[in-house]
Short mmCIF file of C-alpha atoms in Angstrom, two decimals:
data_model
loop_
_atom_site.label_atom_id
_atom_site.label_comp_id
_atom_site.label_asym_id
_atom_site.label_seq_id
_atom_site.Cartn_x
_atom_site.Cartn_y
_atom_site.Cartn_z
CA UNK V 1 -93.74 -183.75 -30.53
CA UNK V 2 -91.24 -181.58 -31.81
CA UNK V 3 -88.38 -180.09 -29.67
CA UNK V 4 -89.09 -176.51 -30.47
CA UNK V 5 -92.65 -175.14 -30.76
CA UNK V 6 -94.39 -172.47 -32.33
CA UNK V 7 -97.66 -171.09 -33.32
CA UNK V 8 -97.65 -170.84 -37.09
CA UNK V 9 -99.52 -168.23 -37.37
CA UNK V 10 -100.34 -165.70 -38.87
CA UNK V 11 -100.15 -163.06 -36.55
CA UNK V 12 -101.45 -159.90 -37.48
CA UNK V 13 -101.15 -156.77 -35.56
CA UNK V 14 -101.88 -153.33 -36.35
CA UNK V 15 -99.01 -150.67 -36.90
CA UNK V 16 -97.80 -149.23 -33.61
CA UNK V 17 -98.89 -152.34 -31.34
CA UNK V 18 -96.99 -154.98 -29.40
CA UNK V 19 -96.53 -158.28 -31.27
CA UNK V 20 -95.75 -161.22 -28.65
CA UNK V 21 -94.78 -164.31 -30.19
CA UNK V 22 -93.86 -167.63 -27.91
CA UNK V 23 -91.90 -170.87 -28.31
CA UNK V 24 -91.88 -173.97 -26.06
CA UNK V 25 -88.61 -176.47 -26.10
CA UNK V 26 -88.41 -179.69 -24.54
CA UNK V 27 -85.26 -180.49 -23.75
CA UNK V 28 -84.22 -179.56 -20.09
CA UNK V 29 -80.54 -179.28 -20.93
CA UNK V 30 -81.00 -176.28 -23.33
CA UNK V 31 -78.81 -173.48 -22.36
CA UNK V 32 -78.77 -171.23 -25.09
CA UNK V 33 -82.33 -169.25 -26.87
CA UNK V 34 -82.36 -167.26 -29.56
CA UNK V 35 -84.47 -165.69 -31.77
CA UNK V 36 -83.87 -165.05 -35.92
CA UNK V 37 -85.91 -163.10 -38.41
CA UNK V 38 -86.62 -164.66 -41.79
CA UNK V 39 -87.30 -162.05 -44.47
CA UNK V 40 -89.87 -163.83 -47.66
CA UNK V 41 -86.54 -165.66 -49.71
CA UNK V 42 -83.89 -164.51 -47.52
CA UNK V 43 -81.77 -166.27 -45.13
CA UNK V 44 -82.42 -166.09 -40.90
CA UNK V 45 -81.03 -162.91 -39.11
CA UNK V 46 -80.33 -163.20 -35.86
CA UNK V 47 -82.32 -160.37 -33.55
CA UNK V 48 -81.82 -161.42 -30.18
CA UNK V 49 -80.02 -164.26 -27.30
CA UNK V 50 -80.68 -165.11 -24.14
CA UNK V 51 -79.37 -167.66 -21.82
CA UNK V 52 -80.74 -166.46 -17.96
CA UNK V 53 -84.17 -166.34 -16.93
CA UNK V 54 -85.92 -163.04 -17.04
CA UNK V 55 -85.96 -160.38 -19.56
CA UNK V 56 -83.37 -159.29 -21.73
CA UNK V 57 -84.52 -155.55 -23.74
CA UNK V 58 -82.83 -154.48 -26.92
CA UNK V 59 -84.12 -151.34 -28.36
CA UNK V 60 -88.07 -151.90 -29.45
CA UNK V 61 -87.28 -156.23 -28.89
CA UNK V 62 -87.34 -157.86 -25.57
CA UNK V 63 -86.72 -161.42 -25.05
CA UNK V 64 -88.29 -163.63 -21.82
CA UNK V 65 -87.18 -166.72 -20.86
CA UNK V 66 -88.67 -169.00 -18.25
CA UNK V 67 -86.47 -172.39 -17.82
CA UNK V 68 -89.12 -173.97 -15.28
CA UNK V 69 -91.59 -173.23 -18.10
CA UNK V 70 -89.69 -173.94 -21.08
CA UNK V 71 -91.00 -170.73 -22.42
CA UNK V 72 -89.33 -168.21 -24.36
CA UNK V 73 -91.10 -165.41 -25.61
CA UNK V 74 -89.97 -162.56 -28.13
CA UNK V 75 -92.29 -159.11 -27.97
CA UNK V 76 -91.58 -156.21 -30.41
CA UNK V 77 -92.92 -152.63 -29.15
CA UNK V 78 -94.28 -150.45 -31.42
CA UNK V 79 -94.61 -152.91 -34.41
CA UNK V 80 -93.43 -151.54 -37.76
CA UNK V 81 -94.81 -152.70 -41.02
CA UNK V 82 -91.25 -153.19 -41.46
CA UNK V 83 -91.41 -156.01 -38.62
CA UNK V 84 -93.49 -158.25 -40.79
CA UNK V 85 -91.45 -161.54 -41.57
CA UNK V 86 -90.85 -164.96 -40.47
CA UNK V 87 -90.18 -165.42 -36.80
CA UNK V 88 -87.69 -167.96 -36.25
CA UNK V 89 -87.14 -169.53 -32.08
CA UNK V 90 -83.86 -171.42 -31.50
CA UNK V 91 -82.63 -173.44 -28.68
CA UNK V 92 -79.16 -174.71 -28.45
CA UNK V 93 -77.12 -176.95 -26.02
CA UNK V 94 -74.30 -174.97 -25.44
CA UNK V 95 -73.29 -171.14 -24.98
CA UNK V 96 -70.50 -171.46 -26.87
CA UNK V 97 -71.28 -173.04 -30.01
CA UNK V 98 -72.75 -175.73 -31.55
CA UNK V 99 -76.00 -176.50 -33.06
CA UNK V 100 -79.07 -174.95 -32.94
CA UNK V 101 -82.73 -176.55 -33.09
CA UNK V 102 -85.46 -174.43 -34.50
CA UNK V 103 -89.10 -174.04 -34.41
CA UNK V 104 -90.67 -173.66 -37.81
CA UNK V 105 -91.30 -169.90 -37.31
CA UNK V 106 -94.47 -167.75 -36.68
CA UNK V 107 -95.46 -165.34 -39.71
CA UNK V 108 -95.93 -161.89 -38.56
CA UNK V 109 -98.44 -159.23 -40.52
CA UNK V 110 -97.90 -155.66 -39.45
CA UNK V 111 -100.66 -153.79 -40.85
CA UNK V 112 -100.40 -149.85 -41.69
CA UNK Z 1 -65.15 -161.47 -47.65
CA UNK Z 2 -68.12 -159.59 -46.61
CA UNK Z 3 -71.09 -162.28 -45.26
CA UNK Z 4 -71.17 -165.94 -45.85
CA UNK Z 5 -71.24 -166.65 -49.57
CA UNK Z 6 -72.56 -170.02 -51.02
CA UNK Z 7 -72.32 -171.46 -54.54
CA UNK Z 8 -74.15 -172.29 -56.70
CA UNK Z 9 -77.04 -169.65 -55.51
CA UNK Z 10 -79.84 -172.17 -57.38
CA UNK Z 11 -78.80 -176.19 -58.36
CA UNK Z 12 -81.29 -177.95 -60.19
CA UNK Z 13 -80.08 -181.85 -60.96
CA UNK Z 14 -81.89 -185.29 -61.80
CA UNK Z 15 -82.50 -187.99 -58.96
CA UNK Z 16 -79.85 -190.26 -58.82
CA UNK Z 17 -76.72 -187.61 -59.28
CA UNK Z 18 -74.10 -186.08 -57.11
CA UNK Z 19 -74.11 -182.70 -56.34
CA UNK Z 20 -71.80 -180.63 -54.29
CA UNK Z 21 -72.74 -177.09 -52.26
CA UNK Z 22 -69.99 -174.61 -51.25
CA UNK Z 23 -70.02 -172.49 -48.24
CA UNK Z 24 -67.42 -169.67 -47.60
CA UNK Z 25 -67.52 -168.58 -44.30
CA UNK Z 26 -66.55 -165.04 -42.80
CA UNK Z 27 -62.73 -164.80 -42.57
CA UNK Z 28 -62.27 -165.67 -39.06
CA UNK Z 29 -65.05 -167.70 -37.99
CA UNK Z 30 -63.63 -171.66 -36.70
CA UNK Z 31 -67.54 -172.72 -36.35
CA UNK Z 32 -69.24 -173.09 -39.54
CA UNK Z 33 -73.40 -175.29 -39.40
CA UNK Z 34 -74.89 -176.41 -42.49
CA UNK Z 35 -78.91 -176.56 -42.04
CA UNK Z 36 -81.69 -177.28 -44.48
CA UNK Z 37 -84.90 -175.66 -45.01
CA UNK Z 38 -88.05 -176.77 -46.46
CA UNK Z 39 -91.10 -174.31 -47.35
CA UNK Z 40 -92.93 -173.97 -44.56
CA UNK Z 41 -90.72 -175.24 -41.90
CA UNK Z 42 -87.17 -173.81 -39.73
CA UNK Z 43 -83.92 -174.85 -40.39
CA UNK Z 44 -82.89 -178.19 -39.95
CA UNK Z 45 -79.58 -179.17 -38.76
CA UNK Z 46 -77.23 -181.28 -40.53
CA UNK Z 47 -73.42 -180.66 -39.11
CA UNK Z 48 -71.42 -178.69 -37.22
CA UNK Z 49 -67.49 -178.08 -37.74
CA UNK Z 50 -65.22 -176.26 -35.36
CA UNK Z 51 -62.27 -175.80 -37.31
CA UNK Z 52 -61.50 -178.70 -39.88
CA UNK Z 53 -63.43 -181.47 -37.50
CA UNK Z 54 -66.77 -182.21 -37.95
CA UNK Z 55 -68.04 -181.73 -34.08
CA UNK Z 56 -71.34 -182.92 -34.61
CA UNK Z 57 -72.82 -184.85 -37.50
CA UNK Z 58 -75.89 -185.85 -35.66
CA UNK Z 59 -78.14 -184.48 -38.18
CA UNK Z 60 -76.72 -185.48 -41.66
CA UNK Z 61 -79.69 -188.00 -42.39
CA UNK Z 62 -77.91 -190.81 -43.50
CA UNK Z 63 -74.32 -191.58 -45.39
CA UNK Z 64 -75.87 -190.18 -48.88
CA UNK Z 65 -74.66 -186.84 -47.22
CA UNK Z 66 -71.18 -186.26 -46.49
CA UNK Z 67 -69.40 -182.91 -45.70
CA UNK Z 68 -65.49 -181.51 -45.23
CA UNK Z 69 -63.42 -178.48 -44.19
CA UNK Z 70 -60.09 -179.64 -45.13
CA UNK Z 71 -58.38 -176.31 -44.46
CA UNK Z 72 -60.86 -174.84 -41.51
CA UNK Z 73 -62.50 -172.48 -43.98
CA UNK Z 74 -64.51 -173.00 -47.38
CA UNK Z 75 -66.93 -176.02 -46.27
CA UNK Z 76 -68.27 -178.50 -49.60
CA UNK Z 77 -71.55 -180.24 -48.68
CA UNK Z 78 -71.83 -183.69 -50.85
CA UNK Z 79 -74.80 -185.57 -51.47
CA UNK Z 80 -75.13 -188.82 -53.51
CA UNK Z 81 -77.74 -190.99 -55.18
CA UNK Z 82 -79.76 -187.46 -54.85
CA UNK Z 83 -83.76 -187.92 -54.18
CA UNK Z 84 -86.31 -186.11 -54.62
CA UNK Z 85 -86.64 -185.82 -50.70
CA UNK Z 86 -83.03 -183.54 -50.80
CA UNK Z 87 -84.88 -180.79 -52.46
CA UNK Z 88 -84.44 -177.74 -49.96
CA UNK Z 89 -82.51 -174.58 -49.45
CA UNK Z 90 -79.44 -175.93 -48.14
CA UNK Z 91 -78.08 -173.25 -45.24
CA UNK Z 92 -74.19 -172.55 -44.20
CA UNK Z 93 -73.68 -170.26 -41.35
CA UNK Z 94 -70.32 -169.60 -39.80
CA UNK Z 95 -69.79 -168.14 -36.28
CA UNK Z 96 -66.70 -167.35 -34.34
CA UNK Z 97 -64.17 -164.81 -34.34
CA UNK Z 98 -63.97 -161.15 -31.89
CA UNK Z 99 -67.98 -161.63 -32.13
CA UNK Z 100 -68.14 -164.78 -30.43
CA UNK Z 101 -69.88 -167.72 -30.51
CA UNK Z 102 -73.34 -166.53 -29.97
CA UNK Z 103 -74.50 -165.07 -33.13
CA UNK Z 104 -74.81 -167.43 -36.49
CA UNK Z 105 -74.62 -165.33 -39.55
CA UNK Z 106 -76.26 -166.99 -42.45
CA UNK Z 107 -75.48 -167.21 -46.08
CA UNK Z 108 -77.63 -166.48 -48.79
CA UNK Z 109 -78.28 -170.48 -49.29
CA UNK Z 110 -78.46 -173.01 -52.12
CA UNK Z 111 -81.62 -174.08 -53.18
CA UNK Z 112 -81.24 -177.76 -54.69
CA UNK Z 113 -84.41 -179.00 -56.62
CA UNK Z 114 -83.99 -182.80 -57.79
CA UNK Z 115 -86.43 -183.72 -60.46
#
């Protein structure tokens, strides 16, 4: 089993709908979650952290994060063509630095 | 600079050489990760250094792979005997600095093919 899960996808979603992609981790200890975009060729861009339980809302992107689960979920409002990349879920030990484990990403398809 | 820059951008080499990668972090940033990547799959973790120590090595996959940060800055990633295995995008990200720890900004990578 790996330590950070993913559905591989694809996702597809129409234009203007809510994509809701999820991760499961298995290591208790985890403190810190994050969650990176992956552009076809390019390098991981970070898009959102969270390290409480709950919901954390950045502009169209809100992160949710259930410890007792071992759940963190990513859902983007209003899906943009624009959106469609490489969803990357990251779970690290520590707040303040150190590594990061990843999932191996769920592909997201906006569709016009 | 700007981002995180890494050199060479492509590396293509023959099984059995040495080959070094070179990360330049953000001016600034003490924590600087190198991660590989295969097709298909996330980032994998090699190495962590905060400052010119190597905080956690737990993912270099065996001693073929070596890294420094003699000065707490520019970062070489060594690998001997290469394989055919070692083909990937190797990663460098660097954190740190008035942005904090949280966010790992990510060069543009090396991709290494062995043949």
């Amino acid at each position: 089993q790996k330590e950070v899960e993913q559905n591989s996808g694809p996702l597809s979603v129409p234009e203007g709908a809510i994509a809701s992609l999820n991760c499961t981790y298995s290591d208790r200890g985890s403190q810190s979650f994050f969650w990176y975009r992956q552009y076809s060729g390019k390098s991981p861009e970070l898009i959102m952290f969270i390290y409480s339980n709950g919901d954390k809302e950045d502009g169209r992107f809100t992160a949710q994060l259930n410890k007792a689960s071992q759940y963190v979920s990513l859902l983007i409002r209003d899906s943009q063509p624009s959106d469609s990349a490489t969803y990357l879920c990251a779970v690290g030990g520590d707040t303040n630095a150190g590594k990061s484990t990843f999932g191996d990403g769920t592909t997201l398809t906006v569709k016009p | 600079g700007a981002g995180v820059s890494q050199t060479p951008s492509n590396k293509v080499t023959e099984k059995g050489k040495y080959v070094e990668l070179r990360c330049d972090p953000i001016s600034g940033h003490t924590a600087l990760y190198w991660y590989r990547q295969s097709l298909g799959q996330g980032p994998e973790f090699l190495i962590y250094f905060q400052g010119t120590g190597a905080a956690d090595d737990s993912g270099l996959p065996n001693d073929r792979f070596f890294a420094v940060r003699p000065e707490g800055s520019v970062s070489t990633l060594k690998i001997q005997r290469t394989e055919r295995g070692d083909s990937a995008v190797y990663l460098c990200a660097s954190s740190g600095g008035l942005a904090g720890y949280n966010e790992q900004f990510f060069g543009p990578g090396t991709r290494l093919t062995v043949l």
